[in-house]
Amino acid sequence: MGIKHMRNFLLLLIFSAFSTGQLSGQVWPGDVNNNGVVNGVDLLYLGTVFGSSGPLRAEEDTNWEAQPIIEAWGSFFPNGVNHAFADCNGDGTVDEDDIDEAIKNNLGQTHDGSGLGDFNNGIPGFDIPVEFSPSLSFDEGDLMLKIGLLLGNETLEVEDFYGLALQLSYTSSFIDEPSFDFALTEDSWVDGPEEEHSVVLFEDDEDKGKMELAITLTDPTQSRTGRGRIGAFSIVMEDIIVGLIQDTFSIQIDSIVLINSEISKTAIVPDTISLILSEDLLILSNEASSTIQTPIVQTYPNPNPGQFLISADESIENIRVFNVLGQEVPINAHQTSSRELMVEIPQVSPGTYIITGQIAGTRFTEKVIINR
Ligand SMILES: [Ca+2]
Ligand SMILES: [Ca+2]
């Protein structure tokens, strides 16, 4: 046999091995990348093969147990996992049913495997950042707290967006059972609220204070380039805020990753936010009847031993400081210039404090760490 024939023979052997399904295995419905855990990253894998089809599984079943594959599909994810794993319910097609019946139902489930390596948190100042942008607004008569999710900025645009997955945690001293929602916004550069070219997976575990969010496009020939708002978390404030004097609420991204249509991962810098809410704020926003945005202020040094400067583009008013329990802390504050304030906290223990104030009538909150 000549070298050329030998090569063709070997190729044929390899092809046979793939096409007869010898690499088939057992699908845990929802664990699309077969790494041992069901999470938002599985939606991203599924999104890259959305609409594709292949052989049926032995049984159409999404129960959390090993489901045998009779015949593997003819194609693979970059990590070597067969595309049959994206057909979570085993009906031969990758579509929304696989998300609704398997990924959503089995979210958080684990089997053999570590689940490690799904996420890729970036380095501040180097990688593309994600940012929270809080606002209060009236939406069909309801007072809503909205926390916009922004990706990229003026210097770091996202060039090849196909999917984004995040895991978040939140703490609140006043919301017993907060119930969040997430939706793509009208001004989203990824897709609109109708989700014509995308799928959004959002789960809020109120007991644990954990949220899981994943957004994927559904046309593998498409990707997006852009920066700015993708969507927004929202929570109805009406029942929460009545009778509330002052309280804090914080939300942070624990893990995040961005992928392109080839499942090549990009590190993203996570964000954290602390908000102070009060009945005052409700009255204020009622009067203004519009969005309250957070203006840009700087506190320095931060951390500090109990004395720091706050500066902004305009004069700063009504400075107040609260501990993480939402209790107000006495301060001495005096103006060092028209746009700068020296704040001293005379009696304070080390920890995180929240500063609120107003700039040109707009409220802001800032976090400062006292380390003496
Ligand atoms: Ca997985
Ligand atoms: Ca299916």
Tab-separated table of C-alpha atoms and ligand atoms in Angstrom:
chain	number	residue	atom	x	y	z
A	1	MET	CA	0.000	0.000	0.000
A	2	GLY	CA	1.434	3.408	-1.005
A	3	ILE	CA	1.662	6.248	1.464
A	4	LYS	CA	-1.249	8.051	-0.133
A	5	HIS	CA	-3.455	4.959	0.053
A	6	MET	CA	-2.352	4.305	3.599
A	7	ARG	CA	-3.380	7.843	4.544
A	8	ASN	CA	-6.790	7.485	2.902
A	9	PHE	CA	-7.264	4.162	4.656
A	10	LEU	CA	-6.464	5.749	8.015
A	11	LEU	CA	-8.808	8.642	7.328
A	12	LEU	CA	-11.543	6.152	6.447
A	13	LEU	CA	-10.940	4.316	9.718
A	14	ILE	CA	-11.193	7.533	11.703
A	15	PHE	CA	-14.316	8.568	9.804
A	16	SER	CA	-15.924	5.183	10.493
A	17	ALA	CA	-15.192	5.472	14.181
A	18	PHE	CA	-16.951	8.850	14.293
A	19	SER	CA	-19.904	8.062	12.058
A	20	THR	CA	-20.871	4.762	13.643
A	21	GLY	CA	-21.199	6.420	16.999
A	22	GLN	CA	-18.440	4.589	18.809
A	23	LEU	CA	-17.782	7.825	20.691
A	24	SER	CA	-21.334	7.931	21.904
A	25	GLY	CA	-21.988	8.002	25.611
A	26	GLN	CA	-24.565	9.082	28.077
A	27	VAL	CA	-26.215	12.469	28.117
A	28	TRP	CA	-27.100	14.091	31.415
A	29	PRO	CA	-29.946	16.284	30.105
A	30	GLY	CA	-28.899	19.931	30.305
A	31	ASP	CA	-25.159	19.396	30.734
A	32	VAL	CA	-24.459	20.328	27.113
A	33	ASN	CA	-20.673	20.659	27.505
A	34	ASN	CA	-20.629	17.456	29.613
A	35	ASN	CA	-18.430	18.877	32.369
A	36	GLY	CA	-20.476	17.657	35.303
A	37	VAL	CA	-22.738	20.621	36.077
A	38	VAL	CA	-25.723	22.344	34.457
A	39	ASN	CA	-25.348	26.119	34.311
A	40	GLY	CA	-25.636	29.110	31.980
A	41	VAL	CA	-22.529	28.072	30.052
A	42	ASP	CA	-24.455	25.028	28.804
A	43	LEU	CA	-26.923	27.438	27.188
A	44	LEU	CA	-24.007	29.113	25.399
A	45	TYR	CA	-22.839	25.777	23.971
A	46	LEU	CA	-26.401	24.967	22.915
A	47	GLY	CA	-26.768	28.381	21.254
A	48	THR	CA	-23.896	27.696	18.858
A	49	VAL	CA	-25.738	24.681	17.384
A	50	PHE	CA	-29.292	26.004	17.780
A	51	GLY	CA	-31.573	24.610	15.059
A	52	SER	CA	-29.333	21.676	14.121
A	53	SER	CA	-30.562	18.092	14.089
A	54	GLY	CA	-29.305	14.505	14.227
A	55	PRO	CA	-30.224	10.967	15.267
A	56	LEU	CA	-32.814	10.472	18.012
A	57	ARG	CA	-31.747	9.264	21.419
A	58	ALA	CA	-32.960	5.941	22.858
A	59	GLU	CA	-35.566	7.780	24.891
A	60	GLU	CA	-36.999	11.276	24.854
A	61	ASP	CA	-36.405	12.028	28.480
A	62	THR	CA	-35.091	14.981	30.497
A	63	ASN	CA	-34.984	13.324	33.931
A	64	TRP	CA	-31.691	13.924	35.714
A	65	GLU	CA	-30.062	10.598	34.975
A	66	ALA	CA	-27.637	9.220	32.389
A	67	GLN	CA	-29.494	8.923	29.078
A	68	PRO	CA	-27.747	6.601	26.596
A	69	ILE	CA	-26.950	7.807	23.079
A	70	ILE	CA	-27.530	5.125	20.452
A	71	GLU	CA	-25.924	6.984	17.591
A	72	ALA	CA	-23.632	9.996	17.869
A	73	TRP	CA	-24.184	13.061	15.693
A	74	GLY	CA	-21.698	13.855	12.940
A	75	SER	CA	-20.195	16.915	14.590
A	76	PHE	CA	-18.515	17.995	17.804
A	77	PHE	CA	-18.001	20.993	20.079
A	78	PRO	CA	-14.400	22.309	20.267
A	79	ASN	CA	-13.954	20.445	23.594
A	80	GLY	CA	-14.663	17.133	21.814
A	81	VAL	CA	-18.192	16.671	23.177
A	82	ASN	CA	-20.610	15.372	20.536
A	83	HIS	CA	-23.403	17.695	19.391
A	84	ALA	CA	-25.912	15.032	20.521
A	85	PHE	CA	-25.389	16.465	24.023
A	86	ALA	CA	-27.100	19.703	22.899
A	87	ASP	CA	-30.246	17.733	22.107
A	88	CYS	CA	-31.040	17.573	25.800
A	89	ASN	CA	-34.504	16.020	25.453
A	90	GLY	CA	-33.402	13.488	22.829
A	91	ASP	CA	-35.965	14.365	20.136
A	92	GLY	CA	-33.348	14.849	17.405
A	93	THR	CA	-33.447	18.668	17.230
A	94	VAL	CA	-31.704	21.430	19.183
A	95	ASP	CA	-34.319	24.034	20.033
A	96	GLU	CA	-36.072	25.913	22.851
A	97	ASP	CA	-37.606	22.711	24.232
A	98	ASP	CA	-34.125	21.548	25.213
A	99	ILE	CA	-33.674	24.768	27.182
A	100	ASP	CA	-37.115	24.802	28.815
A	101	GLU	CA	-37.361	21.089	29.584
A	102	ALA	CA	-33.761	20.266	30.460
A	103	ILE	CA	-31.412	23.205	31.155
A	104	LYS	CA	-33.960	25.175	33.212
A	105	ASN	CA	-35.298	22.140	35.064
A	106	ASN	CA	-31.870	20.698	35.800
A	107	LEU	CA	-30.050	23.966	36.492
A	108	GLY	CA	-27.481	23.470	39.258
A	109	GLN	CA	-27.584	19.674	39.041
A	110	THR	CA	-24.245	17.852	39.066
A	111	HIS	CA	-22.880	14.438	38.091
A	112	ASP	CA	-19.325	13.178	37.580
A	113	GLY	CA	-17.008	16.028	36.697
A	114	SER	CA	-15.805	19.203	38.286
A	115	GLY	CA	-17.606	21.799	36.205
A	116	LEU	CA	-14.419	23.832	36.420
A	117	GLY	CA	-13.236	26.091	33.628
A	118	ASP	CA	-16.655	27.341	32.564
A	119	PHE	CA	-16.065	30.961	33.562
A	120	ASN	CA	-13.280	33.455	32.972
A	121	ASN	CA	-13.202	36.524	35.216
A	122	GLY	CA	-11.037	39.289	33.789
A	123	ILE	CA	-8.445	41.674	35.176
A	124	PRO	CA	-9.589	45.277	35.857
A	125	GLY	CA	-8.016	47.806	33.507
A	126	PHE	CA	-7.002	45.111	31.057
A	127	ASP	CA	-10.062	43.072	30.055
A	128	ILE	CA	-13.507	44.141	28.862
A	129	PRO	CA	-15.624	45.293	31.839
A	130	VAL	CA	-19.269	44.650	32.632
A	131	GLU	CA	-21.031	47.365	34.622
A	132	PHE	CA	-24.214	47.757	36.619
A	133	SER	CA	-26.183	50.932	36.025
A	134	PRO	CA	-28.932	51.422	38.637
A	135	SER	CA	-32.018	53.565	38.224
A	136	LEU	CA	-35.493	53.962	39.638
A	137	SER	CA	-38.306	54.436	37.175
A	138	PHE	CA	-42.028	54.090	36.795
A	139	ASP	CA	-43.113	51.294	34.535
A	140	GLU	CA	-46.858	51.028	33.899
A	141	GLY	CA	-47.564	52.580	37.296
A	142	ASP	CA	-45.107	50.435	39.267
A	143	LEU	CA	-41.995	51.853	40.866
A	144	MET	CA	-39.202	49.682	39.551
A	145	LEU	CA	-35.601	49.385	40.594
A	146	LYS	CA	-33.722	48.623	37.408
A	147	ILE	CA	-30.099	47.621	37.241
A	148	GLY	CA	-28.824	47.935	33.705
A	149	LEU	CA	-26.179	45.479	32.516
A	150	LEU	CA	-23.563	47.175	30.327
A	151	LEU	CA	-20.787	45.361	28.500
A	152	GLY	CA	-17.691	47.078	27.090
A	153	ASN	CA	-16.846	50.761	27.091
A	154	GLU	CA	-15.401	53.466	24.848
A	155	THR	CA	-11.959	51.914	24.795
A	156	LEU	CA	-12.922	48.242	25.007
A	157	GLU	CA	-15.609	47.303	22.506
A	158	VAL	CA	-16.844	43.712	22.191
A	159	GLU	CA	-15.917	42.499	18.722
A	160	ASP	CA	-17.323	39.005	18.480
A	161	PHE	CA	-20.280	38.476	20.833
A	162	TYR	CA	-22.207	35.250	20.633
A	163	GLY	CA	-23.058	34.506	24.263
A	164	LEU	CA	-22.586	35.756	27.814
A	165	ALA	CA	-23.053	33.810	31.066
A	166	LEU	CA	-23.006	35.195	34.613
A	167	GLN	CA	-23.536	33.953	38.144
A	168	LEU	CA	-24.521	36.611	40.677
A	169	SER	CA	-25.193	36.863	44.384
A	170	TYR	CA	-27.115	39.514	46.268
A	171	THR	CA	-27.617	40.475	49.870
A	172	SER	CA	-30.255	42.661	51.327
A	173	SER	CA	-31.158	43.599	54.842
A	174	PHE	CA	-34.685	44.574	53.894
A	175	ILE	CA	-35.946	42.444	51.053
A	176	ASP	CA	-37.209	39.215	52.581
A	177	GLU	CA	-37.993	37.545	49.332
A	178	PRO	CA	-36.892	39.700	46.463
A	179	SER	CA	-37.978	38.507	43.079
A	180	PHE	CA	-35.839	39.658	40.212
A	181	ASP	CA	-36.435	39.538	36.533
A	182	PHE	CA	-34.096	40.134	33.613
A	183	ALA	CA	-34.881	41.208	30.059
A	184	LEU	CA	-33.045	42.550	27.055
A	185	THR	CA	-33.839	46.242	26.638
A	186	GLU	CA	-35.093	48.214	23.626
A	187	ASP	CA	-31.661	49.852	23.310
A	188	SER	CA	-29.748	46.555	23.626
A	189	TRP	CA	-27.022	46.031	21.012
A	190	VAL	CA	-27.424	42.253	21.300
A	191	ASP	CA	-31.138	41.780	20.558
A	192	GLY	CA	-34.510	43.287	21.521
A	193	PRO	CA	-36.890	42.308	24.349
A	194	GLU	CA	-38.759	40.035	21.910
A	195	GLU	CA	-35.649	37.823	21.717
A	196	GLU	CA	-36.055	37.219	17.971
A	197	HIS	CA	-32.431	36.179	17.477
A	198	SER	CA	-31.526	35.152	21.009
A	199	VAL	CA	-32.492	33.120	24.058
A	200	VAL	CA	-32.212	34.433	27.613
A	201	LEU	CA	-31.972	32.069	30.557
A	202	PHE	CA	-32.623	33.707	33.922
A	203	GLU	CA	-33.161	32.033	37.267
A	204	ASP	CA	-33.409	33.788	40.631
A	205	ASP	CA	-32.929	31.576	43.688
A	206	GLU	CA	-34.472	33.782	46.368
A	207	ASP	CA	-33.569	31.451	49.228
A	208	LYS	CA	-29.873	31.466	48.419
A	209	GLY	CA	-29.695	35.026	47.029
A	210	LYS	CA	-28.190	33.699	43.813
A	211	MET	CA	-28.997	34.497	40.209
A	212	GLU	CA	-27.952	32.725	37.038
A	213	LEU	CA	-28.092	34.577	33.723
A	214	ALA	CA	-27.109	33.472	30.234
A	215	ILE	CA	-27.772	35.123	26.903
A	216	THR	CA	-27.034	33.440	23.600
A	217	LEU	CA	-27.678	34.265	19.980
A	218	THR	CA	-29.457	31.534	18.011
A	219	ASP	CA	-28.011	31.949	14.512
A	220	PRO	CA	-24.514	30.398	14.406
A	221	THR	CA	-23.649	32.389	11.265
A	222	GLN	CA	-24.171	35.646	13.172
A	223	SER	CA	-22.340	37.427	15.943
A	224	ARG	CA	-22.489	40.967	17.323
A	225	THR	CA	-20.085	43.853	17.758
A	226	GLY	CA	-20.890	46.617	20.217
A	227	ARG	CA	-20.673	48.150	23.641
A	228	GLY	CA	-23.099	49.465	26.231
A	229	ARG	CA	-26.430	48.232	27.492
A	230	ILE	CA	-27.465	44.634	26.906
A	231	GLY	CA	-30.434	44.400	29.239
A	232	ALA	CA	-31.598	45.127	32.769
A	233	PHE	CA	-32.488	43.365	35.992
A	234	SER	CA	-35.689	44.670	37.494
A	235	ILE	CA	-37.563	44.395	40.756
A	236	VAL	CA	-40.868	45.974	41.729
A	237	MET	CA	-40.237	48.224	44.742
A	238	GLU	CA	-43.747	49.184	45.836
A	239	ASP	CA	-44.313	46.556	48.509
A	240	ILE	CA	-40.736	46.719	49.669
A	241	ILE	CA	-40.228	50.419	50.062
A	242	VAL	CA	-43.387	51.429	51.927
A	243	GLY	CA	-42.451	52.120	55.535
A	244	LEU	CA	-38.781	51.651	54.784
A	245	ILE	CA	-36.608	54.256	56.433
A	246	GLN	CA	-33.227	53.430	55.039
A	247	ASP	CA	-31.621	50.240	53.871
A	248	THR	CA	-28.876	48.805	51.746
A	249	PHE	CA	-28.845	46.309	48.985
A	250	SER	CA	-25.863	44.876	47.160
A	251	ILE	CA	-25.425	42.692	44.131
A	252	GLN	CA	-22.241	41.205	42.760
A	253	ILE	CA	-21.082	39.106	39.833
A	254	ASP	CA	-19.261	36.007	41.073
A	255	SER	CA	-18.414	34.465	37.709
A	256	ILE	CA	-18.670	35.605	34.119
A	257	VAL	CA	-17.593	34.595	30.615
A	258	LEU	CA	-18.124	35.762	27.055
A	259	ILE	CA	-17.904	33.432	24.050
A	260	ASN	CA	-17.865	33.840	20.276
A	261	SER	CA	-19.643	31.460	17.877
A	262	GLU	CA	-16.625	29.124	18.004
A	263	ILE	CA	-16.886	28.938	21.828
A	264	SER	CA	-13.614	30.788	22.152
A	265	LYS	CA	-13.784	32.421	25.606
A	266	THR	CA	-13.054	36.041	26.494
A	267	ALA	CA	-12.390	37.163	30.078
A	268	ILE	CA	-14.758	39.836	31.420
A	269	VAL	CA	-14.193	42.030	34.475
A	270	PRO	CA	-17.098	41.572	36.936
A	271	ASP	CA	-18.852	44.408	38.771
A	272	THR	CA	-20.369	44.914	42.219
A	273	ILE	CA	-22.914	47.488	43.340
A	274	SER	CA	-24.368	48.677	46.647
A	275	LEU	CA	-27.548	50.704	46.732
A	276	ILE	CA	-29.280	52.582	49.493
A	277	LEU	CA	-33.020	52.724	49.309
A	278	SER	CA	-35.448	54.618	51.429
A	279	GLU	CA	-38.983	55.872	51.464
A	280	ASP	CA	-37.401	59.279	50.846
A	281	LEU	CA	-36.175	58.045	47.550
A	282	LEU	CA	-39.653	56.948	46.602
A	283	ILE	CA	-40.966	60.442	47.312
A	284	LEU	CA	-38.108	62.012	45.406
A	285	SER	CA	-38.605	59.823	42.405
A	286	ASN	CA	-42.349	60.421	42.563
A	287	GLU	CA	-41.759	64.156	42.305
A	288	ALA	CA	-39.255	63.801	39.529
A	289	SER	CA	-41.309	61.049	37.904
A	290	SER	CA	-38.253	60.035	35.972
A	291	THR	CA	-35.106	58.038	36.124
A	292	ILE	CA	-32.529	58.642	38.823
A	293	GLN	CA	-29.082	57.916	37.465
A	294	THR	CA	-25.945	57.580	39.501
A	295	PRO	CA	-23.588	60.517	38.853
A	296	ILE	CA	-19.824	60.063	38.830
A	297	VAL	CA	-18.076	60.836	42.108
A	298	GLN	CA	-14.663	59.914	43.433
A	299	THR	CA	-13.673	59.063	46.977
A	300	TYR	CA	-10.012	58.979	47.966
A	301	PRO	CA	-8.062	57.604	49.542
A	302	ASN	CA	-10.075	54.397	49.574
A	303	PRO	CA	-9.492	52.400	51.778
A	304	ASN	CA	-8.748	55.033	54.421
A	305	PRO	CA	-8.518	55.318	58.227
A	306	GLY	CA	-11.744	57.334	58.609
A	307	GLN	CA	-10.980	60.525	56.718
A	308	PHE	CA	-11.428	60.946	52.974
A	309	LEU	CA	-12.252	63.364	50.153
A	310	ILE	CA	-15.256	63.218	47.846
A	311	SER	CA	-15.067	65.053	44.541
A	312	ALA	CA	-17.443	65.434	41.614
A	313	ASP	CA	-18.044	67.657	38.581
A	314	GLU	CA	-20.578	69.768	40.470
A	315	SER	CA	-21.199	70.711	44.088
A	316	ILE	CA	-21.995	67.879	46.463
A	317	GLU	CA	-24.885	68.137	48.932
A	318	ASN	CA	-26.571	66.147	51.696
A	319	ILE	CA	-23.693	63.787	52.394
A	320	ARG	CA	-24.663	60.930	54.708
A	321	VAL	CA	-22.772	57.783	55.685
A	322	PHE	CA	-24.278	54.401	56.570
A	323	ASN	CA	-22.850	51.127	57.767
A	324	VAL	CA	-23.706	47.882	55.982
A	325	LEU	CA	-26.720	47.402	58.243
A	326	GLY	CA	-28.145	50.642	56.913
A	327	GLN	CA	-27.554	52.538	60.191
A	328	GLU	CA	-26.478	56.132	59.803
A	329	VAL	CA	-23.023	57.012	61.117
A	330	PRO	CA	-22.249	60.525	62.461
A	331	ILE	CA	-19.757	62.472	60.351
A	332	ASN	CA	-17.972	65.817	60.173
A	333	ALA	CA	-17.959	67.202	56.651
A	334	HIS	CA	-16.561	70.437	55.302
A	335	GLN	CA	-16.072	71.831	51.847
A	336	THR	CA	-12.458	72.085	50.668
A	337	SER	CA	-13.509	73.534	47.295
A	338	SER	CA	-16.772	74.038	45.400
A	339	ARG	CA	-16.616	70.480	44.120
A	340	GLU	CA	-14.733	68.727	46.877
A	341	LEU	CA	-15.680	67.695	50.376
A	342	MET	CA	-13.581	66.426	53.288
A	343	VAL	CA	-15.442	63.810	55.316
A	344	GLU	CA	-14.336	62.584	58.716
A	345	ILE	CA	-15.957	59.705	60.598
A	346	PRO	CA	-14.883	60.295	64.221
A	347	GLN	CA	-16.012	57.069	65.854
A	348	VAL	CA	-16.055	54.143	63.513
A	349	SER	CA	-14.934	50.533	63.370
A	350	PRO	CA	-13.159	49.098	60.340
A	351	GLY	CA	-15.399	47.850	57.540
A	352	THR	CA	-17.403	48.855	54.497
A	353	TYR	CA	-19.516	52.011	54.574
A	354	ILE	CA	-21.982	53.466	52.122
A	355	ILE	CA	-21.943	57.159	51.310
A	356	THR	CA	-24.972	58.847	49.823
A	357	GLY	CA	-25.377	62.391	48.657
A	358	GLN	CA	-26.723	64.553	45.907
A	359	ILE	CA	-25.047	66.175	42.943
A	360	ALA	CA	-27.156	68.715	41.061
A	361	GLY	CA	-30.233	67.177	42.678
A	362	THR	CA	-29.332	63.619	41.676
A	363	ARG	CA	-28.647	61.040	44.322
A	364	PHE	CA	-25.540	58.871	44.323
A	365	THR	CA	-24.126	56.089	46.457
A	366	GLU	CA	-20.471	55.192	46.914
A	367	LYS	CA	-18.712	52.518	48.892
A	368	VAL	CA	-15.758	53.335	51.123
A	369	ILE	CA	-13.609	50.982	53.187
A	370	ILE	CA	-12.348	52.074	56.601
A	371	ASN	CA	-9.257	50.155	57.691
A	372	ARG	CA	-7.925	51.744	60.826
B	1	CA	CA	-22.100	21.935	31.892
B	2	CA	CA	-34.262	18.470	21.397
